[in-house]
mmCIF file of C-alpha atoms and ligand atoms in Angstrom:
data_model
loop_
_atom_site.group_PDB
_atom_site.id
_atom_site.type_symbol
_atom_site.label_atom_id
_atom_site.label_comp_id
_atom_site.label_asym_id
_atom_site.label_seq_id
_atom_site.Cartn_x
_atom_site.Cartn_y
_atom_site.Cartn_z
ATOM 1 C CA ALA S 14 -59.953 -12.016 81.190
ATOM 2 C CA LYS S 15 -62.182 -9.250 82.924
ATOM 3 C CA LYS S 16 -59.954 -6.588 81.645
ATOM 4 C CA LYS S 17 -60.664 -7.683 77.856
ATOM 5 C CA GLN S 18 -64.255 -7.963 78.550
ATOM 6 C CA LEU S 19 -64.449 -4.545 79.700
ATOM 7 C CA THR S 20 -62.370 -3.412 76.862
ATOM 8 C CA LYS S 21 -64.806 -4.822 74.563
ATOM 9 C CA ALA S 22 -68.179 -3.380 76.416
ATOM 10 C CA VAL S 23 -66.736 -0.012 76.227
ATOM 11 C CA MET S 24 -65.125 -0.189 72.706
ATOM 12 C CA TYR S 25 -67.944 -2.071 70.615
ATOM 13 C CA ASP S 26 -71.432 -1.755 72.198
ATOM 14 C CA PRO S 27 -73.965 -0.652 70.042
ATOM 15 C CA VAL S 28 -74.278 3.274 69.906
ATOM 16 C CA MET S 29 -77.701 3.221 71.619
ATOM 17 C CA HIS S 30 -76.446 1.502 74.678
ATOM 18 C CA GLU S 31 -73.106 3.286 74.830
ATOM 19 C CA SER S 32 -73.613 5.967 77.473
ATOM 20 C CA VAL S 33 -75.872 3.737 79.627
ATOM 21 C CA SER S 34 -73.141 1.324 79.565
ATOM 22 C CA ARG S 35 -70.470 3.904 80.465
ATOM 23 C CA ASP S 36 -72.178 5.203 83.293
ATOM 24 C CA LEU S 37 -72.633 1.589 84.792
ATOM 25 C CA ILE S 38 -69.101 0.836 84.114
ATOM 26 C CA ILE S 39 -67.941 3.923 85.961
ATOM 27 C CA GLN S 40 -70.222 3.298 88.624
ATOM 28 C CA GLN S 41 -68.858 -0.285 89.231
ATOM 29 C CA GLU S 42 -65.027 0.825 88.443
ATOM 30 C CA LEU S 43 -65.275 3.600 90.713
ATOM 31 C CA LYS S 44 -66.823 1.798 93.636
ATOM 32 C CA LYS S 45 -63.704 -0.542 93.427
ATOM 33 C CA VAL S 46 -61.255 2.397 93.485
ATOM 34 C CA ILE S 47 -62.926 4.317 96.330
ATOM 35 C CA GLU S 48 -63.100 1.058 98.536
ATOM 36 C CA ARG S 49 -59.114 0.359 97.892
ATOM 37 C CA ASP S 50 -58.594 3.968 98.362
ATOM 38 C CA GLU S 51 -56.650 4.393 94.986
ATOM 39 C CA LEU S 52 -57.998 8.002 93.874
ATOM 40 C CA ASP S 53 -55.519 10.747 93.513
ATOM 41 C CA PHE S 54 -55.809 14.004 94.614
ATOM 42 C CA VAL S 55 -54.560 17.424 93.331
ATOM 43 C CA TYR S 56 -54.384 20.972 94.754
ATOM 44 C CA GLN S 57 -54.998 24.357 92.938
ATOM 45 C CA PRO S 58 -53.592 27.174 94.483
ATOM 46 C CA GLN S 59 -55.905 30.186 95.015
ATOM 47 C CA ILE S 60 -53.960 33.530 94.625
ATOM 48 C CA ASP S 61 -54.212 37.067 96.395
ATOM 49 C CA SER S 62 -53.191 38.853 93.253
ATOM 50 C CA ASN S 63 -52.521 42.038 95.237
ATOM 51 C CA LYS S 64 -49.894 40.373 97.349
ATOM 52 C CA ASN S 65 -49.065 38.031 94.558
ATOM 53 C CA TRP S 66 -49.022 35.008 97.098
ATOM 54 C CA ILE S 67 -50.755 31.902 97.642
ATOM 55 C CA THR S 68 -53.788 32.256 100.298
ATOM 56 C CA GLY S 69 -54.808 28.580 99.899
ATOM 57 C CA VAL S 70 -55.445 25.408 97.836
ATOM 58 C CA GLU S 71 -58.480 23.545 96.586
ATOM 59 C CA VAL S 72 -58.428 19.839 96.607
ATOM 60 C CA LEU S 73 -59.660 18.338 93.378
ATOM 61 C CA THR S 74 -60.009 14.469 92.506
ATOM 62 C CA ARG S 75 -58.397 12.922 89.729
ATOM 63 C CA TRP S 76 -58.977 9.230 88.548
ATOM 64 C CA THR S 77 -57.470 7.419 85.554
ATOM 65 C CA HIS S 78 -58.733 4.275 84.826
ATOM 66 C CA PRO S 79 -56.552 1.367 83.029
ATOM 67 C CA VAL S 80 -59.048 1.104 80.080
ATOM 68 C CA LEU S 81 -61.141 4.240 80.276
ATOM 69 C CA GLY S 82 -58.187 6.422 80.626
ATOM 70 C CA PRO S 83 -58.823 9.762 82.670
ATOM 71 C CA VAL S 84 -62.230 10.377 83.838
ATOM 72 C CA SER S 85 -63.157 13.889 84.350
ATOM 73 C CA PRO S 86 -64.668 14.344 88.119
ATOM 74 C CA ALA S 87 -67.356 16.614 86.052
ATOM 75 C CA GLU S 88 -68.476 12.944 84.787
ATOM 76 C CA PHE S 89 -67.793 10.708 87.722
ATOM 77 C CA ILE S 90 -68.711 12.961 90.700
ATOM 78 C CA PRO S 91 -72.303 13.068 89.609
ATOM 79 C CA ILE S 92 -72.288 9.202 89.425
ATOM 80 C CA ALA S 93 -71.031 8.974 92.565
ATOM 81 C CA GLU S 94 -73.360 11.083 94.127
ATOM 82 C CA THR S 95 -76.392 9.257 92.903
ATOM 83 C CA SER S 96 -74.930 5.968 93.982
ATOM 84 C CA GLY S 97 -73.960 6.882 97.539
ATOM 85 C CA MET S 98 -70.380 6.932 97.061
ATOM 86 C CA MET S 99 -69.306 10.804 98.394
ATOM 87 C CA GLU S 100 -69.300 9.961 102.046
ATOM 88 C CA LYS S 101 -66.578 7.310 101.516
ATOM 89 C CA LEU S 102 -64.552 9.299 98.752
ATOM 90 C CA THR S 103 -64.666 12.280 100.880
ATOM 91 C CA ARG S 104 -63.603 10.545 103.953
ATOM 92 C CA HIS S 105 -60.527 9.227 102.099
ATOM 93 C CA GLN S 106 -59.926 12.631 100.751
ATOM 94 C CA LEU S 107 -59.782 14.243 104.326
ATOM 95 C CA ASP S 108 -57.844 11.392 105.630
ATOM 96 C CA TRP S 109 -55.284 11.864 103.094
ATOM 97 C CA CYS S 110 -55.068 15.457 102.143
ATOM 98 C CA LEU S 111 -55.385 16.594 106.410
ATOM 99 C CA SER S 112 -52.481 14.368 107.054
ATOM 100 C CA ARG S 113 -50.318 16.019 104.600
ATOM 101 C CA PHE S 114 -51.849 19.622 105.523
ATOM 102 C CA ALA S 115 -50.840 19.024 108.896
ATOM 103 C CA GLU S 116 -47.083 18.539 107.630
ATOM 104 C CA TRP S 117 -47.194 21.653 105.384
ATOM 105 C CA ILE S 118 -48.390 23.891 108.182
ATOM 106 C CA LYS S 119 -45.435 22.594 110.167
ATOM 107 C CA HIS S 120 -42.719 22.527 107.429
ATOM 108 C CA PHE S 121 -43.693 25.547 106.009
ATOM 109 C CA SER S 122 -45.669 27.663 108.439
ATOM 110 C CA PHE S 123 -48.448 27.342 106.021
ATOM 111 C CA ASP S 124 -51.061 29.818 107.071
ATOM 112 C CA GLY S 125 -53.289 29.570 104.164
ATOM 113 C CA LEU S 126 -56.728 27.651 103.812
ATOM 114 C CA ILE S 127 -57.233 24.157 102.337
ATOM 115 C CA ALA S 128 -60.611 24.179 100.530
ATOM 116 C CA PHE S 129 -62.754 20.890 100.209
ATOM 117 C CA ASN S 130 -65.588 20.584 97.875
ATOM 118 C CA ILE S 131 -68.668 19.042 99.637
ATOM 119 C CA SER S 132 -71.606 17.665 98.140
ATOM 120 C CA SER S 133 -74.867 18.971 99.192
ATOM 121 C CA GLY S 134 -76.108 15.635 100.527
ATOM 122 C CA LEU S 135 -72.801 15.130 102.616
ATOM 123 C CA PHE S 136 -73.236 18.851 103.962
ATOM 124 C CA ARG S 137 -76.510 17.800 106.083
ATOM 125 C CA ASN S 138 -74.984 14.414 106.937
ATOM 126 C CA LYS S 139 -74.504 14.721 110.808
ATOM 127 C CA ASN S 140 -72.297 11.596 111.093
ATOM 128 C CA PHE S 141 -69.981 13.304 108.310
ATOM 129 C CA ILE S 142 -69.707 16.518 109.905
ATOM 130 C CA ALA S 143 -68.859 15.141 113.207
ATOM 131 C CA TYR S 144 -66.260 12.957 111.529
ATOM 132 C CA LEU S 145 -64.948 16.262 109.978
ATOM 133 C CA GLU S 146 -64.524 18.057 113.320
ATOM 134 C CA GLN S 147 -62.755 15.038 114.618
ATOM 135 C CA ILE S 148 -60.180 14.485 112.128
ATOM 136 C CA ILE S 149 -59.249 18.143 112.040
ATOM 137 C CA THR S 150 -58.844 18.111 115.823
ATOM 138 C CA ASP S 151 -56.874 14.835 115.746
ATOM 139 C CA HIS S 152 -54.271 16.636 113.223
ATOM 140 C CA LYS S 153 -54.499 19.712 115.345
ATOM 141 C CA ILE S 154 -55.131 22.083 112.332
ATOM 142 C CA PRO S 155 -56.577 25.358 113.157
ATOM 143 C CA PHE S 156 -60.404 25.336 112.202
ATOM 144 C CA ASP S 157 -60.047 28.678 110.341
ATOM 145 C CA GLN S 158 -57.521 27.016 107.910
ATOM 146 C CA ILE S 159 -60.504 24.881 106.487
ATOM 147 C CA GLU S 160 -62.983 26.066 104.002
ATOM 148 C CA LEU S 161 -65.689 23.764 102.759
ATOM 149 C CA GLU S 162 -66.982 24.527 99.272
ATOM 150 C CA ILE S 163 -70.681 23.954 98.609
ATOM 151 C CA THR S 164 -72.455 24.293 95.447
ATOM 152 C CA GLU S 165 -75.112 27.053 95.366
ATOM 153 C CA ASN S 166 -78.511 25.489 95.151
ATOM 154 C CA ILE S 167 -82.015 26.987 96.429
ATOM 155 C CA GLN S 168 -82.603 23.703 98.177
ATOM 156 C CA LEU S 169 -79.575 23.506 100.354
ATOM 157 C CA PHE S 170 -80.485 25.901 102.654
ATOM 158 C CA SER S 171 -84.064 25.103 102.959
ATOM 159 C CA HIS S 172 -82.966 21.771 104.818
ATOM 160 C CA LYS S 173 -82.905 22.196 108.276
ATOM 161 C CA GLU S 174 -79.930 20.141 108.580
ATOM 162 C CA SER S 175 -77.811 22.000 106.468
ATOM 163 C CA VAL S 176 -78.938 25.165 108.584
ATOM 164 C CA GLN S 177 -77.928 23.350 111.390
ATOM 165 C CA THR S 178 -74.411 22.300 109.826
ATOM 166 C CA LEU S 179 -73.743 25.807 108.859
ATOM 167 C CA GLU S 180 -74.417 27.056 112.465
ATOM 168 C CA ARG S 181 -72.128 24.293 113.736
ATOM 169 C CA LEU S 182 -69.293 25.392 111.363
ATOM 170 C CA ARG S 183 -69.709 28.820 112.347
ATOM 171 C CA ASP S 184 -69.281 27.948 116.229
ATOM 172 C CA LEU S 185 -66.182 25.955 115.395
ATOM 173 C CA GLY S 186 -64.651 28.553 113.116
ATOM 174 C CA ILE S 187 -64.638 26.514 109.812
ATOM 175 C CA ARG S 188 -65.197 28.555 106.887
ATOM 176 C CA VAL S 189 -67.953 28.101 104.155
ATOM 177 C CA ALA S 190 -67.686 29.097 100.469
ATOM 178 C CA ILE S 191 -70.383 29.271 97.924
ATOM 179 C CA ASP S 192 -69.038 27.841 94.941
ATOM 180 C CA ASP S 193 -70.142 28.224 91.356
ATOM 181 C CA PHE S 194 -71.835 31.569 92.589
ATOM 182 C CA GLY S 195 -74.104 33.215 89.665
ATOM 183 C CA THR S 196 -74.916 29.743 88.145
ATOM 184 C CA GLY S 197 -78.485 27.920 88.419
ATOM 185 C CA TYR S 198 -81.520 29.250 89.976
ATOM 186 C CA SER S 199 -79.946 31.195 92.426
ATOM 187 C CA THR S 200 -81.176 33.389 95.364
ATOM 188 C CA LEU S 201 -79.524 36.133 96.841
ATOM 189 C CA SER S 202 -81.313 36.239 99.906
ATOM 190 C CA TYR S 203 -79.471 33.521 101.609
ATOM 191 C CA LEU S 204 -76.473 35.687 101.467
ATOM 192 C CA ASN S 205 -77.246 37.692 104.534
ATOM 193 C CA GLN S 206 -79.732 34.907 106.173
ATOM 194 C CA PHE S 207 -76.802 32.172 106.669
ATOM 195 C CA PRO S 208 -73.012 32.381 107.993
ATOM 196 C CA VAL S 209 -70.959 31.761 104.697
ATOM 197 C CA ASP S 210 -67.695 33.366 104.474
ATOM 198 C CA LYS S 211 -66.791 33.722 100.875
ATOM 199 C CA ILE S 212 -68.409 33.538 97.398
ATOM 200 C CA LYS S 213 -66.660 31.871 94.494
ATOM 201 C CA ILE S 214 -67.888 33.366 91.063
ATOM 202 C CA ASP S 215 -68.295 30.638 88.320
ATOM 203 C CA LYS S 216 -65.681 30.746 85.452
ATOM 204 C CA HIS S 217 -68.703 31.402 83.284
ATOM 205 C CA PHE S 218 -68.458 35.184 84.454
ATOM 206 C CA THR S 219 -64.746 35.211 84.320
ATOM 207 C CA ASP S 220 -64.854 33.965 80.728
ATOM 208 C CA GLN S 221 -67.215 37.325 80.059
ATOM 209 C CA ILE S 222 -64.267 39.541 80.573
ATOM 210 C CA MET S 223 -63.592 41.855 77.477
ATOM 211 C CA THR S 224 -65.852 39.702 75.566
ATOM 212 C CA ASP S 225 -69.552 40.255 76.928
ATOM 213 C CA LEU S 226 -70.344 43.877 78.134
ATOM 214 C CA LYS S 227 -73.598 42.656 79.983
ATOM 215 C CA GLY S 228 -71.814 39.858 81.549
ATOM 216 C CA GLU S 229 -69.114 41.977 82.829
ATOM 217 C CA ALA S 230 -71.574 44.360 84.491
ATOM 218 C CA ILE S 231 -72.984 41.351 86.358
ATOM 219 C CA LEU S 232 -69.804 40.360 87.389
ATOM 220 C CA VAL S 233 -68.701 43.722 88.975
ATOM 221 C CA SER S 234 -72.019 43.986 90.783
ATOM 222 C CA ILE S 235 -71.655 40.456 92.120
ATOM 223 C CA ILE S 236 -68.123 41.818 93.495
ATOM 224 C CA LYS S 237 -69.850 44.992 94.858
ATOM 225 C CA LEU S 238 -72.360 42.720 96.502
ATOM 226 C CA ALA S 239 -70.020 40.386 97.984
ATOM 227 C CA ASN S 240 -67.337 43.653 99.015
ATOM 228 C CA SER S 241 -70.701 45.101 100.762
ATOM 229 C CA LEU S 242 -72.123 42.264 102.590
ATOM 230 C CA GLU S 243 -68.353 41.941 103.806
ATOM 231 C CA LEU S 244 -68.157 38.506 102.108
ATOM 232 C CA ASP S 245 -64.695 37.499 100.626
ATOM 233 C CA VAL S 246 -64.868 37.032 96.817
ATOM 234 C CA LEU S 247 -62.882 34.806 94.506
ATOM 235 C CA ALA S 248 -62.954 34.567 90.868
ATOM 236 C CA GLU S 249 -62.511 30.994 89.182
ATOM 237 C CA GLY S 250 -61.199 30.107 86.235
ATOM 238 C CA VAL S 251 -58.721 33.218 85.457
ATOM 239 C CA GLU S 252 -56.833 32.379 82.360
ATOM 240 C CA THR S 253 -55.617 35.798 81.220
ATOM 241 C CA VAL S 254 -53.711 38.766 82.163
ATOM 242 C CA GLU S 255 -56.490 40.843 81.019
ATOM 243 C CA GLN S 256 -58.958 39.008 83.287
ATOM 244 C CA ARG S 257 -56.640 39.534 86.093
ATOM 245 C CA ASP S 258 -56.254 43.005 85.611
ATOM 246 C CA PHE S 259 -60.055 43.581 85.381
ATOM 247 C CA LEU S 260 -60.882 41.814 88.348
ATOM 248 C CA LYS S 261 -58.313 43.464 90.327
ATOM 249 C CA MET S 262 -59.358 46.960 89.368
ATOM 250 C CA ASN S 263 -63.083 46.057 90.302
ATOM 251 C CA GLY S 264 -62.156 44.918 93.772
ATOM 252 C CA CYS S 265 -61.796 41.135 93.388
ATOM 253 C CA SER S 266 -58.167 40.460 94.196
ATOM 254 C CA ASP S 267 -58.669 36.683 95.157
ATOM 255 C CA MET S 268 -58.407 34.442 91.958
ATOM 256 C CA GLN S 269 -57.897 30.915 90.904
ATOM 257 C CA GLY S 270 -56.990 29.780 87.443
ATOM 258 C CA TYR S 271 -54.528 28.402 84.946
ATOM 259 C CA TYR S 272 -53.412 31.931 84.525
ATOM 260 C CA TYR S 273 -51.601 31.302 87.946
ATOM 261 C CA PHE S 274 -51.405 27.510 88.209
ATOM 262 C CA LYS S 275 -53.275 24.314 87.145
ATOM 263 C CA PRO S 276 -54.022 21.942 89.700
ATOM 264 C CA LEU S 277 -50.782 20.647 91.154
ATOM 265 C CA THR S 278 -49.559 17.208 92.434
ATOM 266 C CA LEU S 279 -48.651 17.029 96.151
ATOM 267 C CA GLU S 280 -45.069 16.924 94.816
ATOM 268 C CA GLU S 281 -45.256 19.831 92.835
ATOM 269 C CA CYS S 282 -46.727 21.836 95.665
ATOM 270 C CA GLU S 283 -44.041 20.980 97.966
ATOM 271 C CA GLN S 284 -41.306 21.805 95.197
ATOM 272 C CA PHE S 285 -42.863 25.004 94.942
ATOM 273 C CA TYR S 286 -42.688 25.740 98.588
ATOM 274 C CA TYR S 287 -38.871 24.480 98.984
ATOM 275 C CA GLU S 288 -37.970 26.891 96.279
ATOM 276 C CA LYS S 289 -39.998 29.885 97.139
ATOM 277 C CA VAL S 290 -40.170 29.822 100.847
ATOM 278 C CA LEU S 291 -36.893 27.699 101.788
ATOM 279 C CA LYS S 292 -34.593 29.154 99.659
HETATM 280 P P1 C2E K 328 -65.388 23.265 90.893
HETATM 281 O O1 C2E K 328 -65.308 22.830 92.376
HETATM 282 O O2 C2E K 328 -65.725 24.629 90.095
HETATM 283 O O3 C2E K 328 -63.766 23.206 90.232
HETATM 284 C C1 C2E K 328 -63.010 24.035 89.295
HETATM 285 C C2 C2E K 328 -62.718 23.389 88.163
HETATM 286 O O4 C2E K 328 -62.283 24.290 87.278
HETATM 287 C C3 C2E K 328 -61.717 22.038 88.186
HETATM 288 O O5 C2E K 328 -62.183 21.119 87.314
HETATM 289 C C4 C2E K 328 -60.351 22.688 88.050
HETATM 290 O O6 C2E K 328 -59.497 22.073 87.484
HETATM 291 C C5 C2E K 328 -61.052 23.723 86.649
HETATM 292 N N1 C2E K 328 -60.246 25.073 86.320
HETATM 293 C C6 C2E K 328 -59.612 25.617 87.363
HETATM 294 N N2 C2E K 328 -58.993 26.771 86.861
HETATM 295 C C7 C2E K 328 -59.325 26.641 85.507
HETATM 296 C C8 C2E K 328 -58.896 27.596 84.442
HETATM 297 O O7 C2E K 328 -58.368 28.532 84.452
HETATM 298 N N3 C2E K 328 -59.393 27.102 83.039
HETATM 299 C C9 C2E K 328 -60.452 26.007 83.069
HETATM 300 N N4 C2E K 328 -60.704 25.697 81.656
HETATM 301 N N5 C2E K 328 -60.624 25.290 83.939
HETATM 302 C C10 C2E K 328 -60.021 25.257 85.372
HETATM 303 P P2 C2E K 328 -62.148 19.431 87.716
HETATM 304 O O8 C2E K 328 -61.140 19.153 88.439
HETATM 305 O O9 C2E K 328 -62.495 18.760 86.185
HETATM 306 O O10 C2E K 328 -63.643 19.281 88.524
HETATM 307 C C11 C2E K 328 -64.853 19.626 88.198
HETATM 308 C C12 C2E K 328 -65.752 19.785 89.423
HETATM 309 O O11 C2E K 328 -66.001 18.238 89.667
HETATM 310 C C13 C2E K 328 -65.367 20.509 90.153
HETATM 311 O O12 C2E K 328 -65.830 22.020 89.937
HETATM 312 C C14 C2E K 328 -66.216 20.166 91.354
HETATM 313 O O13 C2E K 328 -67.681 20.418 91.027
HETATM 314 C C15 C2E K 328 -66.138 18.392 91.174
HETATM 315 N N6 C2E K 328 -65.301 17.868 92.018
HETATM 316 C C16 C2E K 328 -63.839 17.735 91.562
HETATM 317 N N7 C2E K 328 -63.142 16.984 92.534
HETATM 318 C C17 C2E K 328 -64.230 16.738 93.483
HETATM 319 C C18 C2E K 328 -64.252 16.205 95.020
HETATM 320 O O14 C2E K 328 -63.239 15.845 95.297
HETATM 321 N N8 C2E K 328 -65.365 16.203 95.477
HETATM 322 C C19 C2E K 328 -66.520 16.736 95.227
HETATM 323 N N9 C2E K 328 -67.794 16.830 95.747
HETATM 324 N N10 C2E K 328 -66.605 17.547 93.964
HETATM 325 C C20 C2E K 328 -65.422 17.401 92.928
HETATM 326 CA CA1 CA K 329 -64.952 24.058 93.868
HETATM 327 CA CA1 CA K 330 -66.525 26.260 91.153
HETATM 328 CA CA1 CA K 331 -68.250 23.205 89.220
#
């Protein structure tokens, strides 16, 4: 009966209430799946296009609701953030993914990275960072195989706690990447002030390759900046061979995108490794 009611609310609410009730429904339903630890995780490979090899995987969350269908993380993550659900979600994600990752290291001698998206609120949460440190240690995973992706945001590094987190992570050897680089109200000055390891250039710039000359010029200058600061640089959302070639030619060999791989299930990742590595 509960399910029927939900369908009705989603399908037949007057238009003016539609988006409000959808957000509320997502919030309530998400809370349940997080409590029950029922979210799925997928892994998108990151490629070094010079070596033509996988150098890491980024963990992304997937959720299919029985009535709503697949809900994009672009929709539910912000709701989870504003309703205080990210700590639990991310802890479950670390528990699950790091125990699998420990097996990859064992079975495939995997020496690449596993990258987690960390919301800025969590990044300055000391309990969370202590938990992270503990669970990596428990699974005996080398700290330098872990990367945390944090979204670029001016406010992030103005919090004392965030800067302390960065310093703690640097001492441990856990890597930090700035996600969606080049979007929003960015300031470049933090790049040489704070210990970050990588910038991930937003898909928005990759999309401008071959279509927007000024956009290309900005992209090339971001790559040069990263290279001159000796930061790793990876381009997101690479979908075509032209984009790949342009990036390689301009000094950005690390990339991620549908051209190489969509996010894969655990089974697909393992299948890939059995075929490529063990045969
Ligand atoms: P993001 O961290 O920038 O992740 C990249 C997004 O681009 C992912 O979307 C990925 O599936 C998609 N993508 C990758 N390559 C391509 C491509 O070649 N073409 C196109 N069109 N898309 C590509 P997704 O999985 O829908 O995630 C959206 C955003 O939601 C992520 O953006 C991230 O900010 C957030 N997110 C997802 N999972 C988590 C999570 O577990 N924790 C946190 N904190 N955020 C998450
Ligand atoms: Ca990311
Ligand atoms: Ca991104
Ligand atoms: Ca993003």
